mmCIF file of C-alpha atoms and ligand atoms in Angstrom:
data_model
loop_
_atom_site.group_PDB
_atom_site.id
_atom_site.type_symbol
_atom_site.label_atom_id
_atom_site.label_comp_id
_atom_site.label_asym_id
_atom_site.label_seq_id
_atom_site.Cartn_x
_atom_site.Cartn_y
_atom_site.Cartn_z
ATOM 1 C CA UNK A 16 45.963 -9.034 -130.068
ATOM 2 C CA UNK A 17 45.780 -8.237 -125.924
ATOM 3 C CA UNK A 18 45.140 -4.806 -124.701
ATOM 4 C CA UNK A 19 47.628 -1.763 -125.020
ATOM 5 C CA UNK A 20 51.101 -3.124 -123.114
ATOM 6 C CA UNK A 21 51.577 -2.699 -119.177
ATOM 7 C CA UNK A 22 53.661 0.895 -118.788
ATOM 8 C CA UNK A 23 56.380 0.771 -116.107
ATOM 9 C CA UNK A 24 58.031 3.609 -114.869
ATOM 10 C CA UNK A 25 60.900 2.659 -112.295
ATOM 11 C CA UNK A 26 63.315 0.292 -112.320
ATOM 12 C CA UNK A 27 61.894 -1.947 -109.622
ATOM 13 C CA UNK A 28 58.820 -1.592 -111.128
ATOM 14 C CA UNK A 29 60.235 -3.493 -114.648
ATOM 15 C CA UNK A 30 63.149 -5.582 -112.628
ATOM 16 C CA UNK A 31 59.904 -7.161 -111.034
ATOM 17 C CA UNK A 32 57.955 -7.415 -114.332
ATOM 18 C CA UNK A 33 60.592 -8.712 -116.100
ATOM 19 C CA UNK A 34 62.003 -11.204 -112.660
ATOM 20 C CA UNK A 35 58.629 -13.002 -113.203
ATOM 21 C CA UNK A 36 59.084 -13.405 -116.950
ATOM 22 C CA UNK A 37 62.649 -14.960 -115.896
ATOM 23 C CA UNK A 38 61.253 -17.447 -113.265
ATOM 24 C CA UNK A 39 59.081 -18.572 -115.768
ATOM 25 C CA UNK A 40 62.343 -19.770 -118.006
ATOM 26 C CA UNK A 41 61.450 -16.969 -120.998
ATOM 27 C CA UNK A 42 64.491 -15.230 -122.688
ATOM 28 C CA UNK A 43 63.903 -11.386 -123.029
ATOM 29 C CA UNK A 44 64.754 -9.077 -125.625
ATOM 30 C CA UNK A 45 65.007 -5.323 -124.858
ATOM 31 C CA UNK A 46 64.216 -2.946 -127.685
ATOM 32 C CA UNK A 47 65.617 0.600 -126.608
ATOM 33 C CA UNK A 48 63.953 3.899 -128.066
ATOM 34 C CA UNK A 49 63.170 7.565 -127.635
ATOM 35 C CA UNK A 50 59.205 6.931 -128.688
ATOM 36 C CA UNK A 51 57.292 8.447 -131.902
ATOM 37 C CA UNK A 52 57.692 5.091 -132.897
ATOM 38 C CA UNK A 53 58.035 4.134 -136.805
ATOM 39 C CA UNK A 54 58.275 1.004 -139.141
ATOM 40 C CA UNK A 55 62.498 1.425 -138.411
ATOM 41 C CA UNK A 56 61.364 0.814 -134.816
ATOM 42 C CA UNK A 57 58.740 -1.660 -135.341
ATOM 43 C CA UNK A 58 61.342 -4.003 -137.135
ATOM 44 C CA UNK A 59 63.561 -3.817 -134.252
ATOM 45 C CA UNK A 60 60.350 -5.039 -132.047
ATOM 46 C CA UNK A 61 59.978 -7.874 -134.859
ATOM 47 C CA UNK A 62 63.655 -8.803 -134.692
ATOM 48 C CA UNK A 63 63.435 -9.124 -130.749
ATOM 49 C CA UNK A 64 60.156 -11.375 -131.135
ATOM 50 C CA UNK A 65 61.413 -13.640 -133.338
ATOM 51 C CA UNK A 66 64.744 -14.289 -131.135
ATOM 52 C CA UNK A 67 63.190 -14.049 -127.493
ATOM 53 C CA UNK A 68 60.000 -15.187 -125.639
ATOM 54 C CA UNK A 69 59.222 -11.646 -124.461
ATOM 55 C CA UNK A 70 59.668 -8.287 -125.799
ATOM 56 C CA UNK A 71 60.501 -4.995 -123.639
ATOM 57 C CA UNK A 72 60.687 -1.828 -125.121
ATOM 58 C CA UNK A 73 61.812 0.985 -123.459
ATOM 59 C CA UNK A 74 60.766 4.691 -124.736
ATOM 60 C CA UNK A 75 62.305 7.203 -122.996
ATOM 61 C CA UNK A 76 63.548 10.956 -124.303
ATOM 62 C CA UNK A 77 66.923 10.886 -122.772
ATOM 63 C CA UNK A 78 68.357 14.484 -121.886
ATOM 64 C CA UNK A 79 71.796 13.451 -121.521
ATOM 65 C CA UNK A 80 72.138 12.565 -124.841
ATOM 66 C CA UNK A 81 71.004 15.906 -126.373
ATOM 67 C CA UNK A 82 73.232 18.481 -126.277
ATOM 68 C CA UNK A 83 72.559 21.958 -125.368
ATOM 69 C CA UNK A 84 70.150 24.159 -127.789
ATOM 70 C CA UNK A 85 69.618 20.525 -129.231
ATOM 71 C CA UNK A 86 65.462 19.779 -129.361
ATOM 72 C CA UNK A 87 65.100 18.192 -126.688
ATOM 73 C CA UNK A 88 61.832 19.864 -125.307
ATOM 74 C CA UNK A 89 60.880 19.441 -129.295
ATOM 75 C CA UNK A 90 61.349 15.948 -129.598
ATOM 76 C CA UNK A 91 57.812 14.727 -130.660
ATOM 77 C CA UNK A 92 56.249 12.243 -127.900
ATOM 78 C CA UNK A 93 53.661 10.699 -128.638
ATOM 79 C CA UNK A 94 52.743 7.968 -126.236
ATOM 80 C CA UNK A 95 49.575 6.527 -126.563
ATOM 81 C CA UNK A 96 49.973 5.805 -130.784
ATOM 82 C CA UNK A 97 53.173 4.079 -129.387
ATOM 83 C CA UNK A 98 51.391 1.737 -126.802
ATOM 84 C CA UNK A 99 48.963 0.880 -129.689
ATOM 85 C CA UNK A 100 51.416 0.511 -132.256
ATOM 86 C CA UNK A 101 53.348 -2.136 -130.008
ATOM 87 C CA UNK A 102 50.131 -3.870 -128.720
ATOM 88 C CA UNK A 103 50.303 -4.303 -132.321
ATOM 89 C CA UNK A 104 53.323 -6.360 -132.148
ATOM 90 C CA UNK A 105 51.896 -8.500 -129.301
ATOM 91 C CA UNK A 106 54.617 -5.973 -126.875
ATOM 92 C CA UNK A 107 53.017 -6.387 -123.342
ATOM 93 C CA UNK A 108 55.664 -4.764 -120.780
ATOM 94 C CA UNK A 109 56.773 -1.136 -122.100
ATOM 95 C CA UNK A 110 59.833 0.120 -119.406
ATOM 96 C CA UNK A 111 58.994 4.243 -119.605
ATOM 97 C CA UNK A 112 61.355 5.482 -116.933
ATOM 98 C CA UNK A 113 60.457 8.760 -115.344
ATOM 99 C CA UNK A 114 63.125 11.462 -116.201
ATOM 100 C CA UNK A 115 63.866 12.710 -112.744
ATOM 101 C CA UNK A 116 63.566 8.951 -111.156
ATOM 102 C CA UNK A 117 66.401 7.963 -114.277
ATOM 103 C CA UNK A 118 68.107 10.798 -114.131
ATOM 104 C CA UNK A 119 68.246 12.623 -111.016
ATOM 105 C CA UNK A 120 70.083 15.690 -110.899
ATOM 106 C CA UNK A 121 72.746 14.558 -108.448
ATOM 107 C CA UNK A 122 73.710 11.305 -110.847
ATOM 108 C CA UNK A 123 77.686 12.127 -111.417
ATOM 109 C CA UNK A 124 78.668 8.929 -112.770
ATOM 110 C CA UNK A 125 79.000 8.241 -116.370
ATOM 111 C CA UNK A 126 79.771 5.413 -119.076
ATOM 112 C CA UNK A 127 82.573 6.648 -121.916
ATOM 113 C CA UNK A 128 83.560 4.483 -124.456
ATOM 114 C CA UNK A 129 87.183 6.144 -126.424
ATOM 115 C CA UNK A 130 88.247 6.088 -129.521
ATOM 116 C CA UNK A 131 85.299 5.007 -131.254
ATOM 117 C CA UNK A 132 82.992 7.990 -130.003
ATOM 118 C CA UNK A 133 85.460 10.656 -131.028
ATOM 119 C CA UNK A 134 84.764 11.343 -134.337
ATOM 120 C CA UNK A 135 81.683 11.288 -137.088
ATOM 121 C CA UNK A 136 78.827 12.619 -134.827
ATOM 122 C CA UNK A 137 81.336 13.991 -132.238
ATOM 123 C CA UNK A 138 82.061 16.607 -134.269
ATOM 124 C CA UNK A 139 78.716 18.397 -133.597
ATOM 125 C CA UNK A 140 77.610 16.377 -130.478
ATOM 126 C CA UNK A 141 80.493 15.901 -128.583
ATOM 127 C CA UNK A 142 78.673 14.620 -125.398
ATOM 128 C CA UNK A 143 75.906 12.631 -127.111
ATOM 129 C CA UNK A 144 77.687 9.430 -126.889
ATOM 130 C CA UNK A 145 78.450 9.214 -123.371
ATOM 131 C CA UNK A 146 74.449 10.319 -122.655
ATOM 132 C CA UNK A 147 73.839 7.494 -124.786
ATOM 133 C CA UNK A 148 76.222 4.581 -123.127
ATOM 134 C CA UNK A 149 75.113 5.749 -119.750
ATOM 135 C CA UNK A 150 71.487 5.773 -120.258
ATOM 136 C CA UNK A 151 71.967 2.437 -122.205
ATOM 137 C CA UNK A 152 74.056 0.943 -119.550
ATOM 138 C CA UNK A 153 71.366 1.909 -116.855
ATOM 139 C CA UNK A 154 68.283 0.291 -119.202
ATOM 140 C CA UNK A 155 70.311 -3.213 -119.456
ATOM 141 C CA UNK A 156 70.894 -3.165 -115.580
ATOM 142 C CA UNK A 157 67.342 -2.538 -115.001
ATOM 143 C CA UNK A 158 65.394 -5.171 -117.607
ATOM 144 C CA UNK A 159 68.830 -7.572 -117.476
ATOM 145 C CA UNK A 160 68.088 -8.953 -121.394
ATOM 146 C CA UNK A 161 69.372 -11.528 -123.175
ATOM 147 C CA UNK A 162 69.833 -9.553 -126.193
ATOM 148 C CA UNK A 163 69.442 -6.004 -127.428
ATOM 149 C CA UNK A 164 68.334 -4.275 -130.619
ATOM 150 C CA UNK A 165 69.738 -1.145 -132.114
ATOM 151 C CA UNK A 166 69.300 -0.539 -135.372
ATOM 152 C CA UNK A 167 72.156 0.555 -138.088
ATOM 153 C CA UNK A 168 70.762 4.038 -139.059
ATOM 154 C CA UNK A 169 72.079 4.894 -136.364
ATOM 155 C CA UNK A 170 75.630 3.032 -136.786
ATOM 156 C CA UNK A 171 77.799 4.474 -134.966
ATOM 157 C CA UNK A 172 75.850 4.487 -132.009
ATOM 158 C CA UNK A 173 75.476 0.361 -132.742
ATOM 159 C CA UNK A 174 79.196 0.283 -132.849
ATOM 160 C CA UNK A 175 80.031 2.033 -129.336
ATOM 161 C CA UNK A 176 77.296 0.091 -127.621
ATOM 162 C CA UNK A 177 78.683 -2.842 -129.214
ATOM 163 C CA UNK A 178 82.521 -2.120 -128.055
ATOM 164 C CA UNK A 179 80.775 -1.296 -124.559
ATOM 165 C CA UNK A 180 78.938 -4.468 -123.681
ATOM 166 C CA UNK A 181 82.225 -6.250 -125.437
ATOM 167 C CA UNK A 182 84.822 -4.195 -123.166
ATOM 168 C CA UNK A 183 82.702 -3.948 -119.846
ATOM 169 C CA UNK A 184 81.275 -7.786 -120.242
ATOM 170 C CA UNK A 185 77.629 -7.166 -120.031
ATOM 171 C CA UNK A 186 75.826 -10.326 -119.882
ATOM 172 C CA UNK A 187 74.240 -9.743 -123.033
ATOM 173 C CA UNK A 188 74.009 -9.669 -127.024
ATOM 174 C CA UNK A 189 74.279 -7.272 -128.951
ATOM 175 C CA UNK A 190 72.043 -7.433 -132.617
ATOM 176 C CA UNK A 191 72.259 -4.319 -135.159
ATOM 177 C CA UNK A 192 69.006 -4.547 -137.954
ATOM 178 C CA UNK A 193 68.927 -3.133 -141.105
ATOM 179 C CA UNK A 194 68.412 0.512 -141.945
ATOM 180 C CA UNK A 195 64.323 0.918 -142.783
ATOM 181 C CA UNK A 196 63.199 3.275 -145.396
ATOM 182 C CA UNK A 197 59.807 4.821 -147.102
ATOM 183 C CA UNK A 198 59.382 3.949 -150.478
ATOM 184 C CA UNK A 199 61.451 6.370 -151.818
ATOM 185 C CA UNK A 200 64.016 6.019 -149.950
ATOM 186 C CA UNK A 201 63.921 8.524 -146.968
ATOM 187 C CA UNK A 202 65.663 6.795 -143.905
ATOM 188 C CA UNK A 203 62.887 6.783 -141.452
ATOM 189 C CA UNK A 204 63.579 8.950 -138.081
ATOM 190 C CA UNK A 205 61.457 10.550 -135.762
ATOM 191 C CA UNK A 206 62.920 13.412 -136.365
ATOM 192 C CA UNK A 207 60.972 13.049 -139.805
ATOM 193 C CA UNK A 208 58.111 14.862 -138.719
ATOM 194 C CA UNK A 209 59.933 18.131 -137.959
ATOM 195 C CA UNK A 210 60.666 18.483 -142.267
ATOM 196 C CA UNK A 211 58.231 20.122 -144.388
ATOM 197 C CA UNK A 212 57.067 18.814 -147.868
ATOM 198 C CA UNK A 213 59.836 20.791 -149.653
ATOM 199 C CA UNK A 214 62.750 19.709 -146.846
ATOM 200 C CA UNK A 215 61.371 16.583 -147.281
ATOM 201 C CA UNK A 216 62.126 16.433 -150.926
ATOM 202 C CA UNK A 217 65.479 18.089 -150.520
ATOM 203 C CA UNK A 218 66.003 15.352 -147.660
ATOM 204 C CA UNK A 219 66.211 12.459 -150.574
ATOM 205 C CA UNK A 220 69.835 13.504 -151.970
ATOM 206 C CA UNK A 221 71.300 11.604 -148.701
ATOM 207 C CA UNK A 222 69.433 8.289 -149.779
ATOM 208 C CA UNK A 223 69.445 8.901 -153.413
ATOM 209 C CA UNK A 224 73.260 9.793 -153.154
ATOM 210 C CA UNK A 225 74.193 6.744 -151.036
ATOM 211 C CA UNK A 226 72.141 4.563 -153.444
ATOM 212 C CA UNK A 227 74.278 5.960 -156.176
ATOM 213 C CA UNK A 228 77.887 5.252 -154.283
ATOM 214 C CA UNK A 229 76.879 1.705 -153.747
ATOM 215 C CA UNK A 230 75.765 1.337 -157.111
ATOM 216 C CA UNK A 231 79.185 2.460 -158.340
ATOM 217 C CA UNK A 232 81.315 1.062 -155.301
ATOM 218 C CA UNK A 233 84.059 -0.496 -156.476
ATOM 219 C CA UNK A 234 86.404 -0.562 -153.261
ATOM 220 C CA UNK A 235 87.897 2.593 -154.203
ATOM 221 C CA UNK A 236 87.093 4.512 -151.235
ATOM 222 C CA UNK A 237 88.679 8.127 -152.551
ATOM 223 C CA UNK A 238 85.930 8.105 -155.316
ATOM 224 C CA UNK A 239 83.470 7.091 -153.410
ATOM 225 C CA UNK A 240 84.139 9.760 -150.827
ATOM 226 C CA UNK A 241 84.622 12.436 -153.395
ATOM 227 C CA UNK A 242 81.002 11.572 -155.046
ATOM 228 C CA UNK A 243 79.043 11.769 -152.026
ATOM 229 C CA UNK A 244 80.923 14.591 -150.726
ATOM 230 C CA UNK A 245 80.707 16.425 -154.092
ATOM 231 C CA UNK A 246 77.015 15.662 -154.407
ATOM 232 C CA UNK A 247 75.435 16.507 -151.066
ATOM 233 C CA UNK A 248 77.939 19.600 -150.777
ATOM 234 C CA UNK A 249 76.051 20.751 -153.595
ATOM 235 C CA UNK A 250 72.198 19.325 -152.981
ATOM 236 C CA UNK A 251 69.220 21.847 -153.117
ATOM 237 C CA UNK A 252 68.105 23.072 -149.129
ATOM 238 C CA UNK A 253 71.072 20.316 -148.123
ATOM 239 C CA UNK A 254 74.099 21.343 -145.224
ATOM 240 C CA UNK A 255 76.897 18.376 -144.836
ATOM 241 C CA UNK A 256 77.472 17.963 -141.677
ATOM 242 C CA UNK A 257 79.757 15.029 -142.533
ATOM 243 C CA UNK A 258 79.930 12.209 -145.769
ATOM 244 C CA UNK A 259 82.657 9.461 -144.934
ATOM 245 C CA UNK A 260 83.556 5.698 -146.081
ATOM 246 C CA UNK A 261 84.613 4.355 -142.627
ATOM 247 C CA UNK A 262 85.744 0.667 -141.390
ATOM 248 C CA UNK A 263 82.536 -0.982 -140.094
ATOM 249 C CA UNK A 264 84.246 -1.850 -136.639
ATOM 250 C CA UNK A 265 86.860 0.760 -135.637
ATOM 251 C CA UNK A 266 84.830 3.602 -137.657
ATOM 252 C CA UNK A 267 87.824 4.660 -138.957
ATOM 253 C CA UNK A 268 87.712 6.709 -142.173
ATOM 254 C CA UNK A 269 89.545 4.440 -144.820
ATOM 255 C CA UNK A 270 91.443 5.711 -147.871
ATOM 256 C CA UNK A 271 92.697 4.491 -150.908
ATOM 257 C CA UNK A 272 91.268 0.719 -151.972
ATOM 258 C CA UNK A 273 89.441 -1.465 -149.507
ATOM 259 C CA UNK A 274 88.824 -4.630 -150.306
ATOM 260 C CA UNK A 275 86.888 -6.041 -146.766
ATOM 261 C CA UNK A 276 83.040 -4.546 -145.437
ATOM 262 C CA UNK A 277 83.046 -0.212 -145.727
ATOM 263 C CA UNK A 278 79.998 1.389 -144.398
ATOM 264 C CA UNK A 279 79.457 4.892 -145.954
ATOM 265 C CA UNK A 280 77.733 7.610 -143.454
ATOM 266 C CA UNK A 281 76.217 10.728 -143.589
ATOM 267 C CA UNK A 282 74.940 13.467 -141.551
ATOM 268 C CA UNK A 283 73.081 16.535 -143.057
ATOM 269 C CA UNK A 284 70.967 19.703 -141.810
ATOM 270 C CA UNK A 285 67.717 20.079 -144.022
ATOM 271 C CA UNK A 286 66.505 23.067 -142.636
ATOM 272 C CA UNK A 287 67.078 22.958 -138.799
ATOM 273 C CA UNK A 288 66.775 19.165 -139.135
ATOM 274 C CA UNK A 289 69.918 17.431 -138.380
ATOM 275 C CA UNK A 290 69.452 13.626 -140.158
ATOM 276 C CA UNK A 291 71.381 10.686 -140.736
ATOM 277 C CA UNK A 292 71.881 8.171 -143.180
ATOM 278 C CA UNK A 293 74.188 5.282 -144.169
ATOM 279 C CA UNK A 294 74.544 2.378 -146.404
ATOM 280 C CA UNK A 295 76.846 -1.102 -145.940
ATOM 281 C CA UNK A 296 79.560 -1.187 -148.784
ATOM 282 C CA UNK A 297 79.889 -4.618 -149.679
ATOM 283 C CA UNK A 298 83.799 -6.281 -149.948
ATOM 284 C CA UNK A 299 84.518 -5.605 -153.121
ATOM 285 C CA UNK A 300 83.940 -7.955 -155.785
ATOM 286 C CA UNK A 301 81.434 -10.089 -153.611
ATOM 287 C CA UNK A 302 78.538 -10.102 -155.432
ATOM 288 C CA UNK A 303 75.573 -8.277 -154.885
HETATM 289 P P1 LIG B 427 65.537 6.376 -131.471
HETATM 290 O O1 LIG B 427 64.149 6.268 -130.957
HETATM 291 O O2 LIG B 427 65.701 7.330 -132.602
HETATM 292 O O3 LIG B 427 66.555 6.537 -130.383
HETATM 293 O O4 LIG B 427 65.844 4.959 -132.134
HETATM 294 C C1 LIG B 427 65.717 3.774 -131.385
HETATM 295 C C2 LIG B 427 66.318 2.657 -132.158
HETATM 296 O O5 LIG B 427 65.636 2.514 -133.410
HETATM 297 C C3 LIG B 427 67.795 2.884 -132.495
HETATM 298 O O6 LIG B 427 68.511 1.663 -132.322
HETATM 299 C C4 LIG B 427 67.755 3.305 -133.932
HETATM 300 O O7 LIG B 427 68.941 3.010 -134.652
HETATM 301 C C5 LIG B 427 66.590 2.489 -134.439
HETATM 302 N N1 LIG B 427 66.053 3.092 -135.657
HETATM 303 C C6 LIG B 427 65.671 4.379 -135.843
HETATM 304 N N2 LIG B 427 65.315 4.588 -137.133
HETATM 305 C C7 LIG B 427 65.476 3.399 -137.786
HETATM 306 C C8 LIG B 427 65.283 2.971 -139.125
HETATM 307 N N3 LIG B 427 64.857 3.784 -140.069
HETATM 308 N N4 LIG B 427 65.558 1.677 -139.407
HETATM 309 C C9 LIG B 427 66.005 0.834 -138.452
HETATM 310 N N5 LIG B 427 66.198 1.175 -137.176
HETATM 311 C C10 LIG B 427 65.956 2.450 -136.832
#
């Protein structure tokens, strides 16, 4: 293992970094996060090794994405463990923008993708997406990658980015990794840290109750629907936000009996905690 990874903090800085990288023939994977970096994280890092010859991560808290009275000055940041954790991983260029370099004040342009950000975590965030796709579209122009990692916790947000890059042509691909969870099942999230040991009890019913829908799923998407509505409407220190079975590529809630891939998502307060969690529905009858 090198030293702790070189920090960049403008674009030029990283277009340089990662120009020499490029003139050297390597491929680069770009690994985008918001820092207080995890094992959820750390796979995406692994994913992007495996497929490219160099690894950039970027950690940056982006405002645009937070909405207001959203934590955003709470958001845990925690640097330095993060530098260790990916000199860990062999990481040796880390792209941490500076927020008023990234986003300066006068920046009026931004990147919507319709339809597919209009519903699910619209409901409560109604401008997180767009923060998202622009800040997204403005990390890909700076490191240029070959591919980019987003995990499918967050799967909606894999989906529009997806739909972007498809409908805008960005030079790039696109890979979603699986969901990673603590041993018992807790969907692990930054935001993690803000539950206390009770919340963080009460926080299992979204894993335990998505375990229990894919255990029974069957392709009929009313029951399934009904069971984890029913369930986390009613879970100890639990507030449903949203619980739906939705098509994996248009997000569209489905109804009735769906026999091709059904991803079931849900978004819950514990406390003042606002978490998400999801689980891939199989077609059914494939075996599993
Ligand atoms: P964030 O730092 O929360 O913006 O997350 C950065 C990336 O890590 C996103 O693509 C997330 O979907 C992904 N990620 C966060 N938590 C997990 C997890 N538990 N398993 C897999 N990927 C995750």
């Amino acid at each position: 293992m090198g030293g702790l990874p070189t920090v960049v903090r403008t674009v030029e800085g990283v277009r340089a970094a990662v120009g020499q990288h490029r003139a050297a023939g390597s491929t680069i994977g770009l690994v985008p996060t918001m820092g207080a970096l995890h094992a959820g994280h750390l796979s995406l890092v692994q994913a992007a090794g495996r497929d490219n010859d160099v690894v950039v991560v970027s950690i940056f808290v982006n405002p645009l994405q937070f909405g207001p009275g959203e934590d955003l000055q709470a958001y845990p940041r925690t640097l330095q463990a993060d530098l260790e954790a990916l000199a860990a991983q062999d990481v040796q260029l880390v792209f941490h923008p500076d927020v008023a370099d990234f986003t300066p004040p006068d920046m009026v342009t931004k990147v919507h993708v319709a339809g597919l950000t209009g519903g699910l975590e619209a409901g409560t965030r109604p401008t997180h997406f767009d923060g998202v796709t622009t800040i997204v579209t403005k990390l890909f122009n700076a490191v240029g990658p070959d591919r980019a990692y987003f995990g499918s916790k967050d799967f909606q947000q894999q989906a529009v980015i997806r739909r972007m890059v498809r409908d805008l042509g960005m030079p790039l691909e696109v890979v979603t990794c699986p969901l990673v969870r603590e041993g018992d099942g807790l969907a692990l999230s930054s935001r993690n840290a803000y539950l206390s040991a009770a919340q963080r009890q009460d926080a299992l019913a979204l894993s335990a109750t998505l375990a229990e829908v894919l255990d029974a799923w069957d392709g009929d998407v009313d029951s399934a629907r009904g069971l984890l509505q029913d369930r986390l409407g009613a879970a100890a220190g639990v507030r449903l936000d949203y619980a739906e079975v939705i098509d994996t590529v248009s997000l569209e809630p489905l109804t009735g009996v769906h026999t091709g891939p059904a991803q079931a998502v849900v978004a819950a307060w514990v406390g003042t905690t606002r978490l998400l969690d999801t689980v891939a529905l199989p077609p059914a009858g494939a075996g599993r």
